[in-house]
Each structure stands twice: as C-alpha cells, then as structure tokens.
Amino acid sequence: MKNTKKVAYYAVSTIETLFIVFVATLALLNGVMFFQQKVLNYPVPKLFGYSFVNILSGSMEPTFSAGDLVVCKEQATYHENDPVLFEDQGFLVLHRIVEVNDDGSFVTKGDANNTNDKGDISPENVYGKMSHILPGWGTTLAYLSSRMGAFWTILASVFIYLALDTAKDLLKESTEEEKDNESASTKGGKSFETVFNEVMQEKEAKRKEDT
C-alpha cells in the first residue's frame, strides 16, 4: 500500500510540473505574439517563422472552412498553386496563387470563388504558405483570446493546479504517517519471532521444573 501511494505521489508531482510548464509556455507564446502585434505593429505575429490564422469565411472550401485554424510558414519563394497568406488593402487573406506574373507578382483566387481576386499581390505582401490545417481550432482560439475565454482559462488553470497540489500534499502526508506508524511499531512492539522464542523458552523452563 505504501509503495502504491509513493508511486501515486510521484505521478501527481510529475503531472503538476508538466502542467505548470505547459501553462507557462502558453503564457510566454501569447505574450510574444501580443508584443509583436501591439508594440511592434506586425501585421501577422509569428513564432519561429510560423503564423496562425483563424479562418472567417468559406472562400477556400473544401480545402479548409470557416472556424479552422491554418498554420502558415514563411518561404523564400512562392509558386503557382500555393495557398498563401497575404495582405490586401489592409485585410489578411488566405487564397491560392493561380498565376505568377512576369514581374513576380501573384494572381490569387479562393478555391470556392468563380473569379480571381482583384489586383495582383506583390511578394512583399505575402507572409507565408499554408503548412497545416487544424479543423475547428480557429473558433476555439478566438474564444480563448476573448476576455471571457481568458477569464475561464485562468480560472480553470488555477483550479487544476490547486487540485493537483492538494492531492500531492495528501499523498505525502499519508505516506509519512504510514512510515511513522511502522517505525513506532518496530520500536515499541515485539516481532513475531521474538514472541515465539519467549513462549518456547517459558515452555522449556516449565518442563525442567516439572522434571
């Protein structure tokens, strides 16, 4: 039983540590992206060359849909058929390159649209090529980024931490209590072998008296 509690204690301690690292990492990444967007005025916050885009329309269906989260990666060059993230008249757009002009600019179009986008896109306004799609995660990220979402995320994180910390303390106290009880039992009581030997000695002494 003691070994089981010991294993449980170390397991809970490990989970608590991993949870703290996870929350701290998320907070750091959020802080970096917030600093880039609000202080450095980056059009698209980036982490190690990757940017994350919450899709708001269905112009690229069936490739991805509104509510999806698309991860884009910076490229040295972009080619025809690449889905790219670019800025057009102050708006971020994620459409596909359908043609590369002689001057290096791009003609783009949404997969679900019947016509090309108005105006050509210069390579300087392209921020990355689609790398991964996380279905439904755009809606989740948008909620977590809101005030209400941030409030519930912080509250849930505090609750989980306190629950893990309380469980760890209870397991530690229980293990130490069992250890103290065993120590007291060893010091204050007699082992089975000692009691057995004493009984046998008494029987032997009584037998000698009778004879």
PDB file of N, CA, C and O in Angstrom, residues 53 55 60 63-64 70-75 77-86 93-98 106-111 126-133:
ATOM      1  N   VAL A  53      -3.614  31.446 -38.386  1.00  0.00           N
ATOM      2  CA  VAL A  53      -4.709  32.231 -38.955  1.00  0.00           C
ATOM      3  C   VAL A  53      -6.052  31.585 -38.649  1.00  0.00           C
ATOM      4  O   VAL A  53      -6.256  30.388 -38.941  1.00  0.00           O
ATOM      5  N   ILE A  55      -9.672  31.193 -39.693  1.00  0.00           N
ATOM      6  CA  ILE A  55     -10.414  31.362 -40.940  1.00  0.00           C
ATOM      7  C   ILE A  55     -11.833  31.851 -40.638  1.00  0.00           C
ATOM      8  O   ILE A  55     -12.555  31.250 -39.852  1.00  0.00           O
ATOM      9  N   MET A  60     -12.299  29.328 -49.301  1.00  0.00           N
ATOM     10  CA  MET A  60     -11.319  28.317 -49.698  1.00  0.00           C
ATOM     11  C   MET A  60     -11.839  26.888 -49.528  1.00  0.00           C
ATOM     12  O   MET A  60     -11.070  25.937 -49.561  1.00  0.00           O
ATOM     13  N   THR A  63     -10.928  23.102 -49.213  1.00  0.00           N
ATOM     14  CA  THR A  63      -9.582  22.953 -48.652  1.00  0.00           C
ATOM     15  C   THR A  63      -9.599  23.162 -47.147  1.00  0.00           C
ATOM     16  O   THR A  63      -9.046  22.376 -46.383  1.00  0.00           O
ATOM     17  N   PHE A  64     -10.215  24.237 -46.712  1.00  0.00           N
ATOM     18  CA  PHE A  64     -10.477  24.465 -45.289  1.00  0.00           C
ATOM     19  C   PHE A  64     -11.714  25.331 -45.169  1.00  0.00           C
ATOM     20  O   PHE A  64     -12.157  25.952 -46.151  1.00  0.00           O
ATOM     21  N   VAL A  70      -5.416  27.697 -39.518  1.00  0.00           N
ATOM     22  CA  VAL A  70      -4.421  27.333 -40.535  1.00  0.00           C
ATOM     23  C   VAL A  70      -3.051  27.847 -40.101  1.00  0.00           C
ATOM     24  O   VAL A  70      -2.908  29.017 -39.716  1.00  0.00           O
ATOM     25  N   VAL A  71      -2.068  26.965 -40.146  1.00  0.00           N
ATOM     26  CA  VAL A  71      -0.688  27.329 -39.815  1.00  0.00           C
ATOM     27  C   VAL A  71       0.051  27.609 -41.115  1.00  0.00           C
ATOM     28  O   VAL A  71       0.022  26.788 -42.045  1.00  0.00           O
ATOM     29  N   CYS A  72       0.681  28.778 -41.205  1.00  0.00           N
ATOM     30  CA  CYS A  72       1.427  29.157 -42.403  1.00  0.00           C
ATOM     31  C   CYS A  72       2.910  29.287 -42.082  1.00  0.00           C
ATOM     32  O   CYS A  72       3.272  29.692 -40.973  1.00  0.00           O
ATOM     33  N   LYS A  73       3.736  28.972 -43.064  1.00  0.00           N
ATOM     34  CA  LYS A  73       5.197  29.018 -42.872  1.00  0.00           C
ATOM     35  C   LYS A  73       5.824  29.930 -43.916  1.00  0.00           C
ATOM     36  O   LYS A  73       5.485  29.870 -45.098  1.00  0.00           O
ATOM     37  N   GLU A  74       6.725  30.773 -43.463  1.00  0.00           N
ATOM     38  CA  GLU A  74       7.446  31.663 -44.379  1.00  0.00           C
ATOM     39  C   GLU A  74       8.238  30.845 -45.395  1.00  0.00           C
ATOM     40  O   GLU A  74       8.829  29.819 -45.055  1.00  0.00           O
ATOM     41  N   GLN A  75       8.274  31.314 -46.640  1.00  0.00           N
ATOM     42  CA  GLN A  75       9.027  30.650 -47.700  1.00  0.00           C
ATOM     43  C   GLN A  75       9.920  31.665 -48.400  1.00  0.00           C
ATOM     44  O   GLN A  75       9.613  32.864 -48.435  1.00  0.00           O
ATOM     45  N   THR A  77      10.508  31.528 -51.655  1.00  0.00           N
ATOM     46  CA  THR A  77       9.787  31.800 -52.902  1.00  0.00           C
ATOM     47  C   THR A  77       8.426  31.122 -52.845  1.00  0.00           C
ATOM     48  O   THR A  77       8.232  30.153 -52.105  1.00  0.00           O
ATOM     49  N   TYR A  78       7.513  31.642 -53.665  1.00  0.00           N
ATOM     50  CA  TYR A  78       6.169  31.082 -53.724  1.00  0.00           C
ATOM     51  C   TYR A  78       5.844  30.752 -55.176  1.00  0.00           C
ATOM     52  O   TYR A  78       6.307  31.431 -56.105  1.00  0.00           O
ATOM     53  N   HIS A  79       5.029  29.703 -55.358  1.00  0.00           N
ATOM     54  CA  HIS A  79       4.776  29.206 -56.706  1.00  0.00           C
ATOM     55  C   HIS A  79       3.281  29.076 -56.974  1.00  0.00           C
ATOM     56  O   HIS A  79       2.463  29.145 -56.049  1.00  0.00           O
ATOM     57  N   GLU A  80       2.981  28.859 -58.232  1.00  0.00           N
ATOM     58  CA  GLU A  80       1.589  28.639 -58.626  1.00  0.00           C
ATOM     59  C   GLU A  80       1.016  27.437 -57.875  1.00  0.00           C
ATOM     60  O   GLU A  80       1.699  26.441 -57.676  1.00  0.00           O
ATOM     61  N   ASN A  81      -0.220  27.553 -57.458  1.00  0.00           N
ATOM     62  CA  ASN A  81      -0.974  26.531 -56.712  1.00  0.00           C
ATOM     63  C   ASN A  81      -0.703  26.549 -55.213  1.00  0.00           C
ATOM     64  O   ASN A  81      -1.309  25.777 -54.462  1.00  0.00           O
ATOM     65  N   ASP A  82       0.184  27.443 -54.741  1.00  0.00           N
ATOM     66  CA  ASP A  82       0.435  27.555 -53.299  1.00  0.00           C
ATOM     67  C   ASP A  82      -0.695  28.345 -52.636  1.00  0.00           C
ATOM     68  O   ASP A  82      -0.989  29.471 -53.070  1.00  0.00           O
ATOM     69  N   PRO A  83      -1.313  27.811 -51.569  1.00  0.00           N
ATOM     70  CA  PRO A  83      -2.223  28.634 -50.764  1.00  0.00           C
ATOM     71  C   PRO A  83      -1.370  29.534 -49.866  1.00  0.00           C
ATOM     72  O   PRO A  83      -0.561  29.041 -49.084  1.00  0.00           O
ATOM     73  N   VAL A  84      -1.531  30.852 -50.008  1.00  0.00           N
ATOM     74  CA  VAL A  84      -0.643  31.772 -49.297  1.00  0.00           C
ATOM     75  C   VAL A  84      -1.448  32.793 -48.492  1.00  0.00           C
ATOM     76  O   VAL A  84      -2.579  33.142 -48.834  1.00  0.00           O
ATOM     77  N   LEU A  85      -0.810  33.266 -47.427  1.00  0.00           N
ATOM     78  CA  LEU A  85      -1.386  34.309 -46.594  1.00  0.00           C
ATOM     79  C   LEU A  85      -0.794  35.642 -47.030  1.00  0.00           C
ATOM     80  O   LEU A  85       0.430  35.804 -47.063  1.00  0.00           O
ATOM     81  N   PHE A  86      -1.651  36.594 -47.380  1.00  0.00           N
ATOM     82  CA  PHE A  86      -1.153  37.891 -47.845  1.00  0.00           C
ATOM     83  C   PHE A  86      -2.053  39.011 -47.339  1.00  0.00           C
ATOM     84  O   PHE A  86      -3.165  38.775 -46.849  1.00  0.00           O
ATOM     85  N   VAL A  93      -5.666  37.833 -46.113  1.00  0.00           N
ATOM     86  CA  VAL A  93      -6.406  36.898 -46.969  1.00  0.00           C
ATOM     87  C   VAL A  93      -5.559  35.642 -47.150  1.00  0.00           C
ATOM     88  O   VAL A  93      -4.336  35.725 -47.300  1.00  0.00           O
ATOM     89  N   LEU A  94      -6.220  34.494 -47.149  1.00  0.00           N
ATOM     90  CA  LEU A  94      -5.529  33.231 -47.404  1.00  0.00           C
ATOM     91  C   LEU A  94      -6.175  32.576 -48.625  1.00  0.00           C
ATOM     92  O   LEU A  94      -7.183  31.887 -48.519  1.00  0.00           O
ATOM     93  N   HIS A  95      -5.601  32.851 -49.804  1.00  0.00           N
ATOM     94  CA  HIS A  95      -6.094  32.305 -51.058  1.00  0.00           C
ATOM     95  C   HIS A  95      -4.957  31.623 -51.822  1.00  0.00           C
ATOM     96  O   HIS A  95      -3.796  31.702 -51.415  1.00  0.00           O
ATOM     97  N   ARG A  96      -5.311  30.993 -52.920  1.00  0.00           N
ATOM     98  CA  ARG A  96      -4.341  30.220 -53.695  1.00  0.00           C
ATOM     99  C   ARG A  96      -3.766  31.048 -54.860  1.00  0.00           C
ATOM    100  O   ARG A  96      -4.491  31.802 -55.525  1.00  0.00           O
ATOM    101  N   ILE A  97      -2.465  30.884 -55.083  1.00  0.00           N
ATOM    102  CA  ILE A  97      -1.831  31.515 -56.248  1.00  0.00           C
ATOM    103  C   ILE A  97      -2.240  30.721 -57.495  1.00  0.00           C
ATOM    104  O   ILE A  97      -1.990  29.512 -57.581  1.00  0.00           O
ATOM    105  N   VAL A  98      -2.867  31.406 -58.441  1.00  0.00           N
ATOM    106  CA  VAL A  98      -3.289  30.717 -59.672  1.00  0.00           C
ATOM    107  C   VAL A  98      -2.408  31.091 -60.860  1.00  0.00           C
ATOM    108  O   VAL A  98      -2.457  30.442 -61.912  1.00  0.00           O
ATOM    109  N   PHE A 106       1.631  38.083 -57.954  1.00  0.00           N
ATOM    110  CA  PHE A 106       0.787  36.892 -57.987  1.00  0.00           C
ATOM    111  C   PHE A 106      -0.671  37.242 -58.267  1.00  0.00           C
ATOM    112  O   PHE A 106      -1.187  38.259 -57.790  1.00  0.00           O
ATOM    113  N   VAL A 107      -1.293  36.373 -59.028  1.00  0.00           N
ATOM    114  CA  VAL A 107      -2.739  36.415 -59.198  1.00  0.00           C
ATOM    115  C   VAL A 107      -3.312  35.354 -58.267  1.00  0.00           C
ATOM    116  O   VAL A 107      -2.868  34.201 -58.277  1.00  0.00           O
ATOM    117  N   THR A 108      -4.265  35.717 -57.457  1.00  0.00           N
ATOM    118  CA  THR A 108      -4.800  34.783 -56.451  1.00  0.00           C
ATOM    119  C   THR A 108      -6.304  34.578 -56.631  1.00  0.00           C
ATOM    120  O   THR A 108      -6.987  35.382 -57.265  1.00  0.00           O
ATOM    121  N   LYS A 109      -6.773  33.513 -56.005  1.00  0.00           N
ATOM    122  CA  LYS A 109      -8.197  33.184 -56.109  1.00  0.00           C
ATOM    123  C   LYS A 109      -8.572  32.215 -54.990  1.00  0.00           C
ATOM    124  O   LYS A 109      -7.794  31.318 -54.639  1.00  0.00           O
ATOM    125  N   GLY A 110      -9.753  32.398 -54.422  1.00  0.00           N
ATOM    126  CA  GLY A 110     -10.263  31.442 -53.447  1.00  0.00           C
ATOM    127  C   GLY A 110     -10.780  30.202 -54.158  1.00  0.00           C
ATOM    128  O   GLY A 110     -11.398  30.315 -55.226  1.00  0.00           O
ATOM    129  N   ASP A 111     -10.535  29.030 -53.591  1.00  0.00           N
ATOM    130  CA  ASP A 111     -10.948  27.787 -54.249  1.00  0.00           C
ATOM    131  C   ASP A 111     -12.450  27.732 -54.503  1.00  0.00           C
ATOM    132  O   ASP A 111     -12.908  27.103 -55.464  1.00  0.00           O
ATOM    133  N   VAL A 126       3.249  38.945 -49.020  1.00  0.00           N
ATOM    134  CA  VAL A 126       2.929  37.550 -48.714  1.00  0.00           C
ATOM    135  C   VAL A 126       3.666  37.153 -47.434  1.00  0.00           C
ATOM    136  O   VAL A 126       4.874  37.349 -47.320  1.00  0.00           O
ATOM    137  N   TYR A 127       2.929  36.562 -46.467  1.00  0.00           N
ATOM    138  CA  TYR A 127       3.509  36.268 -45.156  1.00  0.00           C
ATOM    139  C   TYR A 127       3.764  34.785 -44.913  1.00  0.00           C
ATOM    140  O   TYR A 127       4.365  34.429 -43.898  1.00  0.00           O
ATOM    141  N   GLY A 128       3.321  33.939 -45.829  1.00  0.00           N
ATOM    142  CA  GLY A 128       3.598  32.525 -45.626  1.00  0.00           C
ATOM    143  C   GLY A 128       2.710  31.628 -46.477  1.00  0.00           C
ATOM    144  O   GLY A 128       1.685  32.060 -47.018  1.00  0.00           O
ATOM    145  N   LYS A 129       3.120  30.382 -46.562  1.00  0.00           N
ATOM    146  CA  LYS A 129       2.373  29.358 -47.307  1.00  0.00           C
ATOM    147  C   LYS A 129       1.692  28.416 -46.319  1.00  0.00           C
ATOM    148  O   LYS A 129       2.247  28.097 -45.259  1.00  0.00           O
ATOM    149  N   MET A 130       0.494  27.965 -46.665  1.00  0.00           N
ATOM    150  CA  MET A 130      -0.238  27.055 -45.788  1.00  0.00           C
ATOM    151  C   MET A 130       0.605  25.811 -45.503  1.00  0.00           C
ATOM    152  O   MET A 130       1.114  25.165 -46.415  1.00  0.00           O
ATOM    153  N   SER A 131       0.728  25.489 -44.219  1.00  0.00           N
ATOM    154  CA  SER A 131       1.525  24.341 -43.799  1.00  0.00           C
ATOM    155  C   SER A 131       0.660  23.235 -43.200  1.00  0.00           C
ATOM    156  O   SER A 131       0.782  22.069 -43.553  1.00  0.00           O
ATOM    157  N   HIS A 132      -0.225  23.614 -42.249  1.00  0.00           N
ATOM    158  CA  HIS A 132      -1.091  22.641 -41.587  1.00  0.00           C
ATOM    159  C   HIS A 132      -2.485  23.245 -41.380  1.00  0.00           C
ATOM    160  O   HIS A 132      -2.634  24.461 -41.296  1.00  0.00           O
ATOM    161  N   ILE A 133      -3.466  22.351 -41.304  1.00  0.00           N
ATOM    162  CA  ILE A 133      -4.840  22.762 -41.033  1.00  0.00           C
ATOM    163  C   ILE A 133      -5.309  22.067 -39.760  1.00  0.00           C
ATOM    164  O   ILE A 133      -5.190  20.843 -39.630  1.00  0.00           O
TER     165      ILE A 133
END
